[in-house]
Short mmCIF file of C-alpha atoms in Angstrom, two decimals:
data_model
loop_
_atom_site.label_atom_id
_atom_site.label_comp_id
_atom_site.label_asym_id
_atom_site.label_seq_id
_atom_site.Cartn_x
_atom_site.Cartn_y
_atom_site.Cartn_z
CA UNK A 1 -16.83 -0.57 29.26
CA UNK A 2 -13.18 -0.49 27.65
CA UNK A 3 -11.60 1.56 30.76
CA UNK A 4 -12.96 -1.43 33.04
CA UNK A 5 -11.43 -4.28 31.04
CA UNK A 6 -8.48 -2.02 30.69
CA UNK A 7 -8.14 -2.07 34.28
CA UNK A 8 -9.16 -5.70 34.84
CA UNK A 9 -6.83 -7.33 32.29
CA UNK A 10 -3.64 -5.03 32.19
CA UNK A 11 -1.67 -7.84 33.08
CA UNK A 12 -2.39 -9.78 29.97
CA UNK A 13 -1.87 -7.93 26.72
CA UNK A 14 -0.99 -4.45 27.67
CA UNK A 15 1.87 -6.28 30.14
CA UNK A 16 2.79 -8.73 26.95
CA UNK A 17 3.09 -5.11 24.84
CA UNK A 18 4.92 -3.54 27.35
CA UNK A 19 7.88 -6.76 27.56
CA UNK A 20 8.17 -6.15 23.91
CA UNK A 21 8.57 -2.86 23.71
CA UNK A 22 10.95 -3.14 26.70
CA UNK A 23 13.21 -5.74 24.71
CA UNK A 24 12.66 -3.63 22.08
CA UNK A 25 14.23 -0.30 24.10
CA UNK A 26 17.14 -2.48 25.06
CA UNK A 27 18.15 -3.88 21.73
CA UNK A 28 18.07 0.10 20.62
CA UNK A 29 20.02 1.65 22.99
CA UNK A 30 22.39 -1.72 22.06
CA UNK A 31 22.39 -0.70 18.37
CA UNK A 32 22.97 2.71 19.86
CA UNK A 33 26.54 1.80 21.32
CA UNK A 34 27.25 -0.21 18.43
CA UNK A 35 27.68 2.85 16.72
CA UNK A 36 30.28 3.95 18.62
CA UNK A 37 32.12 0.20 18.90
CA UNK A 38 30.64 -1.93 16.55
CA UNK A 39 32.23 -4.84 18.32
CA UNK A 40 30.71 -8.84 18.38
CA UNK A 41 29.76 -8.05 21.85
CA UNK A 42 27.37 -5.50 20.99
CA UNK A 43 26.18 -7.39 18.11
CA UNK A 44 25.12 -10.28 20.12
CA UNK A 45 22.81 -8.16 22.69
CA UNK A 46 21.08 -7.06 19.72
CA UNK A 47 20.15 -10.49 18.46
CA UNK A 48 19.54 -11.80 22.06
CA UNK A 49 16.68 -8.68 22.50
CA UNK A 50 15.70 -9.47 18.69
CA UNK A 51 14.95 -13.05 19.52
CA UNK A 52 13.26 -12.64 23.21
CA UNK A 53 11.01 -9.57 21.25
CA UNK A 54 10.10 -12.58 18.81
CA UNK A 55 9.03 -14.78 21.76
CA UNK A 56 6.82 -12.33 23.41
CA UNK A 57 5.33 -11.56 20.12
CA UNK A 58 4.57 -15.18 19.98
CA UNK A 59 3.20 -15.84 23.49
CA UNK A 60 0.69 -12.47 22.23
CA UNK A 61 -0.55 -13.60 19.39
CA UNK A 62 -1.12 -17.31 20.80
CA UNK A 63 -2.98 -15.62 24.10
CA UNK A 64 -5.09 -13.41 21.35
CA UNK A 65 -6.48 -16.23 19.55
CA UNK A 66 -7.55 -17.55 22.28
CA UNK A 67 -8.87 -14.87 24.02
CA UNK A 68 -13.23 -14.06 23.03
CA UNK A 69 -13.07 -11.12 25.16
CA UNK A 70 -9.64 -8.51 24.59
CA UNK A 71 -8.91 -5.02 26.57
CA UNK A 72 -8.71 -3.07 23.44
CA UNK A 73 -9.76 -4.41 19.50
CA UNK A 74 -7.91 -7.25 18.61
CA UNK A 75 -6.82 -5.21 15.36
CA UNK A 76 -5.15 -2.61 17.67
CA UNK A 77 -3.16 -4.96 19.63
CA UNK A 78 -2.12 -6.93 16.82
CA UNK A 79 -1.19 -3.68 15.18
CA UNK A 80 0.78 -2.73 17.43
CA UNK A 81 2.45 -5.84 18.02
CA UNK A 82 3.96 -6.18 14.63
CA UNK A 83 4.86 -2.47 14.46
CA UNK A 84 6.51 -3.30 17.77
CA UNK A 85 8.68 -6.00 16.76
CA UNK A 86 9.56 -4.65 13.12
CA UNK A 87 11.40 -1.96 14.99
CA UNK A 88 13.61 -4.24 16.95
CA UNK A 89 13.75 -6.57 13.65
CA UNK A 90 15.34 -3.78 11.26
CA UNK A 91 17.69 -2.82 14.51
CA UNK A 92 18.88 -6.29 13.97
CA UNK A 93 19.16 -6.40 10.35
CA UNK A 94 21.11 -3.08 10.55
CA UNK A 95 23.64 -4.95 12.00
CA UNK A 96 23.35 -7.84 9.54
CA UNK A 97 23.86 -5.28 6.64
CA UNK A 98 26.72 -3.49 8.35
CA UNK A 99 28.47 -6.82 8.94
CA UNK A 100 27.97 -8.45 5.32
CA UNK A 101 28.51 -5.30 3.02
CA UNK A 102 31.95 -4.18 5.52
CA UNK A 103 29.90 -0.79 6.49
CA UNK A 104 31.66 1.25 9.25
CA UNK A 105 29.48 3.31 11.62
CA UNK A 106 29.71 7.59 10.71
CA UNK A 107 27.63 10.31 11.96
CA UNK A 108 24.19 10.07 10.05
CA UNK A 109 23.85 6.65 11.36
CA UNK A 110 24.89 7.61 15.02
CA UNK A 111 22.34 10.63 14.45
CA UNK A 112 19.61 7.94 13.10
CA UNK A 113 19.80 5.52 15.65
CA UNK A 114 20.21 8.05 18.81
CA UNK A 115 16.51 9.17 17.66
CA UNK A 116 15.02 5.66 16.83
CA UNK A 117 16.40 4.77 20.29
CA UNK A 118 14.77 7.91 21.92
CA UNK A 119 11.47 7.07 20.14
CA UNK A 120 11.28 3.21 21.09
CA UNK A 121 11.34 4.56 24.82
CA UNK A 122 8.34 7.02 23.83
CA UNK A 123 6.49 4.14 22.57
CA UNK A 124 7.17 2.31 25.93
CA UNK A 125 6.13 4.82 28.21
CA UNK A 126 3.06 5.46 26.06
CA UNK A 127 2.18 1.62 26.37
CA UNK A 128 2.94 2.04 30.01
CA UNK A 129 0.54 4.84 30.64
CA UNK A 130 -2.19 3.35 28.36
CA UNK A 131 -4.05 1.95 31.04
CA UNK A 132 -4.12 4.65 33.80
CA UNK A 133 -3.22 7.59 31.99
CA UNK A 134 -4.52 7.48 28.12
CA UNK A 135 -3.81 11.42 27.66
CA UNK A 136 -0.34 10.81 28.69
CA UNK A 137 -0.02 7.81 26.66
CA UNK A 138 -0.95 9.44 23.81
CA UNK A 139 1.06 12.53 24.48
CA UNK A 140 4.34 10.08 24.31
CA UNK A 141 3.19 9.16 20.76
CA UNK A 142 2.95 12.65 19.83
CA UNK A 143 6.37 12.50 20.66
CA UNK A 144 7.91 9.18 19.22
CA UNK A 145 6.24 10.45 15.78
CA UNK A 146 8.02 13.57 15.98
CA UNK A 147 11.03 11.47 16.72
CA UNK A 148 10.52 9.85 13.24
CA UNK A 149 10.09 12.80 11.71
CA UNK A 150 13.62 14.00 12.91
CA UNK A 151 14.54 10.24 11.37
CA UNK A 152 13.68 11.09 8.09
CA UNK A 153 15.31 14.63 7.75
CA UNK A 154 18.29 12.71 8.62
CA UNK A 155 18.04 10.48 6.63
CA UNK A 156 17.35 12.79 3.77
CA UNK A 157 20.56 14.76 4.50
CA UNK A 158 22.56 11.65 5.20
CA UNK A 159 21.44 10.80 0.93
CA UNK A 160 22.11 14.11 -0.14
CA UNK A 161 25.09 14.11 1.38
CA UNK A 162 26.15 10.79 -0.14
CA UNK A 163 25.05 11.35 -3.96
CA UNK A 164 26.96 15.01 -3.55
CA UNK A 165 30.21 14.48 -5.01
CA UNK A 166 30.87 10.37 -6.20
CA UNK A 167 34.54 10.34 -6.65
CA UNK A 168 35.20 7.21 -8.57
CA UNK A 169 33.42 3.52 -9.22
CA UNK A 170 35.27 3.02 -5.13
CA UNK A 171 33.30 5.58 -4.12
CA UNK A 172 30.17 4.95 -5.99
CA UNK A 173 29.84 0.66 -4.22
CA UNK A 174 30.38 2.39 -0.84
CA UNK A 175 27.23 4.68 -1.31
CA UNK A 176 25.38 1.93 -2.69
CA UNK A 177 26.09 0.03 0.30
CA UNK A 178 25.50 2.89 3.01
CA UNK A 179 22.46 3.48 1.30
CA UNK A 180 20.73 -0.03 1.96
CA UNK A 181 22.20 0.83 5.53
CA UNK A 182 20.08 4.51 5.32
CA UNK A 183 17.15 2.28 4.40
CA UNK A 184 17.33 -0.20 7.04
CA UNK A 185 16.95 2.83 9.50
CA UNK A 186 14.44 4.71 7.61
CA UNK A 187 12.35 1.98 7.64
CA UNK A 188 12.49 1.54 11.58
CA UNK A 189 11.39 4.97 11.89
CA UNK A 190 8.22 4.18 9.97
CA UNK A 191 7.34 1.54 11.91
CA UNK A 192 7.71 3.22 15.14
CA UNK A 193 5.63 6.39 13.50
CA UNK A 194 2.75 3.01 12.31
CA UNK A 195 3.20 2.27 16.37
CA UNK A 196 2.68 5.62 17.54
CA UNK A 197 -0.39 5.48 15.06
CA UNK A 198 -2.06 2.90 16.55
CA UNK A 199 -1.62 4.28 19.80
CA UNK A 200 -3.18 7.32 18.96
CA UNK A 201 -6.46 5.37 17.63
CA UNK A 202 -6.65 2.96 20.73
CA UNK A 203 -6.58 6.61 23.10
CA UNK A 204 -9.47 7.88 20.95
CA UNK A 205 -11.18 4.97 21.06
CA UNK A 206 -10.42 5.10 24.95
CA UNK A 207 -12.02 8.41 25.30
#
């Protein structure tokens, strides 16, 4: 019964799912050349993506409450949804952070956001396959949360790294502040791992 409603109704929520985490791609590969020129210009695709994600998520979550009858559980969609746009959301805030506490890009956060970028596409193609090919869907997943997995070892080197040697009270502000920044990213990669998740559950409950 769910692989027939799948098939009737892809063009309403799994299509919805799929402009987000398109938006989503785009703003990361954005944040992505940031890192290498963090430049207004940059800055600026990354909120435009940001706030079309956060219209998409809108026009979901109005067509979900007023749809009786969804292609997967309404949990799973809304699930997925906000995992979705809390990726693109701390991609934005990244920038924010960087901006307000003076934080120039280095090569744990180029490292950080290379991955998160390569693991937003993974969640795409897996919501792209979800209807025709659930195996393959879920075999993208398996990827994105290995992806995050790569996240956090940098991000665990990137700290250890920065409480190594503090120099002087200098010193000590600037890890404070690339720290929040470590965060920021950290954080993404959890929510694309809580995506890949829910992914997972909708293929099983697929199959």
């Amino acid at each position: 019964m769910l692989k027939r409603l799948l098939k009737k109704q892809p063009d309403r929520f799994v299509q919805l799912l799929l402009q987000q985490t398109d938006y989503t791609v785009k703003g990361m590969e954005a944040l992505t050349e940031y890192m290498d020129d963090p430049c207004t210009e940059r800055a600026q695709v990354i909120t435009r993506m940001e706030k079309e994600a956060d219209e998409v998520r809108r026009i979901l979550i109005d067509e979900l409450n007023h749809t009786f009858v969804t292609p997967m559980d309404r949990e799973d969609i809304h699930a997925l949804s906000r995992a979705i746009d809390d990726i693109i959301d701390y991609g934005y805030t990244t920038v924010g952070e960087m901006d307000i506490l003076d934080v120039q890009p280095n090569n744990y956060l180029r490292r950080m956001v290379s991955l998160l970028r390569d693991a937003a596409r993974e969640i795409h193609m897996s919501v792209l396959r979800l209807s025709d090919h659930p195996a393959v869907a879920e075999d993208h997943a398996v990827r994105a949360k290995a992806l995050e997995n790569r996240v956090e070892t940098v991000y665990r080197e990137a700290l250890a790294d920065l409480f190594s040697l503090p120099r002087d009270v200098e010193h000590v502000v600037e890890m404070l502040k690339l720290r929040e920044i470590y965060r920021h990213l950290s954080n993404a990669a959890d929510r694309g791992d809580e995506a890949a998740n829910v992914l997972t559950d909708i293929v099983v409950k697929m199959t």
